[in-house]
Amino acid sequence: MNASTLPRDPRSLPPDVRLLKRGERFLEPDVYVLDVDGRPAVVKDYGRYRRTPLSLPARLLVRREARVLDRLRGWRHAPALLGTIGGLALGIEFIPGQTLGEVALDAGSHVFQQLRGAVASLHAAGITHNDLHPANVLVAGSTPVLIDFASAMRTPRWLRWLPLARELRRSDLANVAKMRQRLTGQGPSAREAELLAPPRWVDAIRLGWKRVYRRLKRG
Ligand SMILES: Nc1ncnc2c1ncn2[C@@H]1O[C@H](COP(=O)(O)OP(=O)(O)O)[C@@H](O)[C@H]1O
Ligand SMILES: [Mg+2]
């Protein structure tokens, strides 16, 4: 993949390019499907930030996601990285399927069991996803595939015991439990709920932050 494969202006895509999501919020890319050598590829394109002060953080997001996907190459729960394109765009294998929020889950579905296992292996590889919600999990056949690693973090082995690293892992697993509850109605077991409750220091920070935010809003 190279820069000439990309539409010149991602804001006005040619009609044969299928737009998956238009970036509207802060530092969001345009996400679209392109045909590359007869096969569909997903492009996450931050081109709208070119020559703006946000081009640097956008480049960092592209680099972070590319590094994590490169690390996960060959894993069936993440799409393959096809490459970065000009620093502000990322080419990713197209996963045929629907997002977790869109699929109809039948009662016997093992999707959540698999998803928990996938998140646990991700953590064992020293990576936390940090943005698990139904639009960031695709279901291909019956296999959950994690996407959107723009917020993911890699922690070196010798720092994995840090409370912050542990909190990020806990929060990923809590998000899986939340999605299961929301989409299937199945709540966490008592043991799970205990493991998934945020530690007191996290609650304290959250509460403190809420107070500051309220005060700022009041002016
Ligand atoms: N590899 C992929 N295969 C198929 N669809 C994808 C793929 N990557 C992203 N999508 C679709 O595009 C949407 C946005 O992509 P995502 O990586 O989550 O971008 P953002 O960072 O803007 O949230 C996803 O919710 C999904 O519907
Ligand atoms: Mg997303």
PDB file of N, CA and C in Angstrom, residues 46-86:
ATOM      1  N   TYR A  46      -6.254   9.840   8.918  1.00  0.00           N
ATOM      2  CA  TYR A  46      -6.265  11.083   9.689  1.00  0.00           C
ATOM      3  C   TYR A  46      -5.846  12.262   8.804  1.00  0.00           C
ATOM      4  N   GLY A  47      -5.987  12.086   7.478  1.00  0.00           N
ATOM      5  CA  GLY A  47      -5.517  13.087   6.518  1.00  0.00           C
ATOM      6  C   GLY A  47      -6.093  14.479   6.751  1.00  0.00           C
ATOM      7  N   ARG A  48      -7.265  14.543   7.409  1.00  0.00           N
ATOM      8  CA  ARG A  48      -7.857  15.872   7.613  1.00  0.00           C
ATOM      9  C   ARG A  48      -7.026  16.731   8.562  1.00  0.00           C
ATOM     10  N   TYR A  49      -6.071  16.105   9.260  1.00  0.00           N
ATOM     11  CA  TYR A  49      -5.228  16.883  10.177  1.00  0.00           C
ATOM     12  C   TYR A  49      -3.908  17.323   9.544  1.00  0.00           C
ATOM     13  N   ARG A  50      -3.727  16.960   8.260  1.00  0.00           N
ATOM     14  CA  ARG A  50      -2.477  17.342   7.592  1.00  0.00           C
ATOM     15  C   ARG A  50      -2.292  18.863   7.666  1.00  0.00           C
ATOM     16  N   ARG A  51      -1.084  19.261   7.940  1.00  0.00           N
ATOM     17  CA  ARG A  51      -0.729  20.680   8.056  1.00  0.00           C
ATOM     18  C   ARG A  51      -1.562  21.435   9.096  1.00  0.00           C
ATOM     19  N   THR A  52      -1.964  20.710  10.160  1.00  0.00           N
ATOM     20  CA  THR A  52      -2.605  21.383  11.292  1.00  0.00           C
ATOM     21  C   THR A  52      -1.777  21.015  12.525  1.00  0.00           C
ATOM     22  N   PRO A  53      -1.975  21.735  13.634  1.00  0.00           N
ATOM     23  CA  PRO A  53      -1.194  21.401  14.842  1.00  0.00           C
ATOM     24  C   PRO A  53      -1.499  20.000  15.360  1.00  0.00           C
ATOM     25  N   LEU A  54      -2.630  19.422  14.928  1.00  0.00           N
ATOM     26  CA  LEU A  54      -2.976  18.088  15.435  1.00  0.00           C
ATOM     27  C   LEU A  54      -2.357  16.966  14.612  1.00  0.00           C
ATOM     28  N   SER A  55      -1.560  17.338  13.598  1.00  0.00           N
ATOM     29  CA  SER A  55      -0.998  16.275  12.772  1.00  0.00           C
ATOM     30  C   SER A  55      -0.005  15.421  13.568  1.00  0.00           C
ATOM     31  N   LEU A  56       0.679  16.034  14.531  1.00  0.00           N
ATOM     32  CA  LEU A  56       1.639  15.248  15.320  1.00  0.00           C
ATOM     33  C   LEU A  56       0.931  14.196  16.193  1.00  0.00           C
ATOM     34  N   PRO A  57      -0.064  14.613  17.026  1.00  0.00           N
ATOM     35  CA  PRO A  57      -0.754  13.561  17.787  1.00  0.00           C
ATOM     36  C   PRO A  57      -1.424  12.523  16.885  1.00  0.00           C
ATOM     37  N   ALA A  58      -1.934  12.938  15.712  1.00  0.00           N
ATOM     38  CA  ALA A  58      -2.560  11.975  14.800  1.00  0.00           C
ATOM     39  C   ALA A  58      -1.518  10.949  14.333  1.00  0.00           C
ATOM     40  N   ARG A  59      -0.316  11.436  14.004  1.00  0.00           N
ATOM     41  CA  ARG A  59       0.766  10.514  13.597  1.00  0.00           C
ATOM     42  C   ARG A  59       1.110   9.534  14.710  1.00  0.00           C
ATOM     43  N   LEU A  60       1.086  10.057  15.940  1.00  0.00           N
ATOM     44  CA  LEU A  60       1.408   9.178  17.072  1.00  0.00           C
ATOM     45  C   LEU A  60       0.344   8.081  17.230  1.00  0.00           C
ATOM     46  N   LEU A  61      -0.933   8.456  17.007  1.00  0.00           N
ATOM     47  CA  LEU A  61      -2.001   7.452  17.104  1.00  0.00           C
ATOM     48  C   LEU A  61      -1.822   6.371  16.039  1.00  0.00           C
ATOM     49  N   VAL A  62      -1.478   6.813  14.821  1.00  0.00           N
ATOM     50  CA  VAL A  62      -1.267   5.856  13.725  1.00  0.00           C
ATOM     51  C   VAL A  62      -0.118   4.916  14.099  1.00  0.00           C
ATOM     52  N   ARG A  63       0.963   5.504  14.624  1.00  0.00           N
ATOM     53  CA  ARG A  63       2.137   4.697  14.936  1.00  0.00           C
ATOM     54  C   ARG A  63       1.846   3.704  16.061  1.00  0.00           C
ATOM     55  N   ARG A  64       1.107   4.197  17.062  1.00  0.00           N
ATOM     56  CA  ARG A  64       0.784   3.326  18.194  1.00  0.00           C
ATOM     57  C   ARG A  64      -0.052   2.123  17.735  1.00  0.00           C
ATOM     58  N   GLU A  65      -1.107   2.411  16.935  1.00  0.00           N
ATOM     59  CA  GLU A  65      -1.976   1.326  16.481  1.00  0.00           C
ATOM     60  C   GLU A  65      -1.200   0.354  15.591  1.00  0.00           C
ATOM     61  N   ALA A  66      -0.331   0.913  14.715  1.00  0.00           N
ATOM     62  CA  ALA A  66       0.445   0.055  13.804  1.00  0.00           C
ATOM     63  C   ALA A  66       1.382  -0.852  14.606  1.00  0.00           C
ATOM     64  N   ARG A  67       2.001  -0.301  15.630  1.00  0.00           N
ATOM     65  CA  ARG A  67       2.943  -1.100  16.425  1.00  0.00           C
ATOM     66  C   ARG A  67       2.247  -2.246  17.127  1.00  0.00           C
ATOM     67  N   VAL A  68       1.081  -1.929  17.713  1.00  0.00           N
ATOM     68  CA  VAL A  68       0.361  -2.979  18.439  1.00  0.00           C
ATOM     69  C   VAL A  68      -0.105  -4.067  17.459  1.00  0.00           C
ATOM     70  N   LEU A  69      -0.659  -3.639  16.308  1.00  0.00           N
ATOM     71  CA  LEU A  69      -1.141  -4.633  15.335  1.00  0.00           C
ATOM     72  C   LEU A  69       0.018  -5.472  14.801  1.00  0.00           C
ATOM     73  N   ASP A  70       1.168  -4.843  14.659  1.00  0.00           N
ATOM     74  CA  ASP A  70       2.339  -5.567  14.184  1.00  0.00           C
ATOM     75  C   ASP A  70       2.729  -6.634  15.197  1.00  0.00           C
ATOM     76  N   ARG A  71       2.661  -6.246  16.447  1.00  0.00           N
ATOM     77  CA  ARG A  71       2.971  -7.154  17.549  1.00  0.00           C
ATOM     78  C   ARG A  71       2.033  -8.356  17.560  1.00  0.00           C
ATOM     79  N   LEU A  72       0.750  -8.096  17.164  1.00  0.00           N
ATOM     80  CA  LEU A  72      -0.273  -9.141  17.255  1.00  0.00           C
ATOM     81  C   LEU A  72      -0.416  -9.942  15.958  1.00  0.00           C
ATOM     82  N   ARG A  73       0.479  -9.705  15.031  1.00  0.00           N
ATOM     83  CA  ARG A  73       0.419 -10.373  13.729  1.00  0.00           C
ATOM     84  C   ARG A  73       0.225 -11.889  13.891  1.00  0.00           C
ATOM     85  N   GLY A  74      -0.761 -12.436  13.157  1.00  0.00           N
ATOM     86  CA  GLY A  74      -0.977 -13.876  13.195  1.00  0.00           C
ATOM     87  C   GLY A  74      -1.972 -14.307  14.273  1.00  0.00           C
ATOM     88  N   TRP A  75      -2.385 -13.381  15.120  1.00  0.00           N
ATOM     89  CA  TRP A  75      -3.368 -13.703  16.182  1.00  0.00           C
ATOM     90  C   TRP A  75      -4.765 -13.630  15.576  1.00  0.00           C
ATOM     91  N   ARG A  76      -5.621 -14.629  15.870  1.00  0.00           N
ATOM     92  CA  ARG A  76      -6.909 -14.624  15.169  1.00  0.00           C
ATOM     93  C   ARG A  76      -7.918 -13.627  15.745  1.00  0.00           C
ATOM     94  N   HIS A  77      -7.576 -12.993  16.860  1.00  0.00           N
ATOM     95  CA  HIS A  77      -8.515 -12.033  17.442  1.00  0.00           C
ATOM     96  C   HIS A  77      -8.163 -10.579  17.135  1.00  0.00           C
ATOM     97  N   ALA A  78      -7.291 -10.354  16.150  1.00  0.00           N
ATOM     98  CA  ALA A  78      -6.995  -8.976  15.709  1.00  0.00           C
ATOM     99  C   ALA A  78      -6.780  -9.005  14.200  1.00  0.00           C
ATOM    100  N   PRO A  79      -7.146  -7.915  13.493  1.00  0.00           N
ATOM    101  CA  PRO A  79      -6.914  -7.887  12.043  1.00  0.00           C
ATOM    102  C   PRO A  79      -5.417  -7.724  11.752  1.00  0.00           C
ATOM    103  N   ALA A  80      -5.013  -8.160  10.551  1.00  0.00           N
ATOM    104  CA  ALA A  80      -3.596  -8.012  10.182  1.00  0.00           C
ATOM    105  C   ALA A  80      -3.323  -6.567   9.769  1.00  0.00           C
ATOM    106  N   LEU A  81      -2.139  -6.106  10.086  1.00  0.00           N
ATOM    107  CA  LEU A  81      -1.715  -4.768   9.649  1.00  0.00           C
ATOM    108  C   LEU A  81      -1.221  -4.882   8.207  1.00  0.00           C
ATOM    109  N   LEU A  82      -1.731  -4.002   7.338  1.00  0.00           N
ATOM    110  CA  LEU A  82      -1.221  -4.024   5.963  1.00  0.00           C
ATOM    111  C   LEU A  82      -0.086  -3.028   5.810  1.00  0.00           C
ATOM    112  N   GLY A  83      -0.139  -1.948   6.594  1.00  0.00           N
ATOM    113  CA  GLY A  83       0.965  -0.988   6.561  1.00  0.00           C
ATOM    114  C   GLY A  83       0.485   0.407   6.903  1.00  0.00           C
ATOM    115  N   THR A  84       1.436   1.314   7.118  1.00  0.00           N
ATOM    116  CA  THR A  84       1.045   2.709   7.313  1.00  0.00           C
ATOM    117  C   THR A  84       1.278   3.405   5.975  1.00  0.00           C
ATOM    118  N   ILE A  85       0.506   4.470   5.774  1.00  0.00           N
ATOM    119  CA  ILE A  85       0.561   5.146   4.481  1.00  0.00           C
ATOM    120  C   ILE A  85       0.816   6.627   4.738  1.00  0.00           C
ATOM    121  N   GLY A  86       2.007   7.064   4.444  1.00  0.00           N
ATOM    122  CA  GLY A  86       2.342   8.481   4.591  1.00  0.00           C
ATOM    123  C   GLY A  86       2.257   9.026   6.013  1.00  0.00           C
TER     124      GLY A  86
END
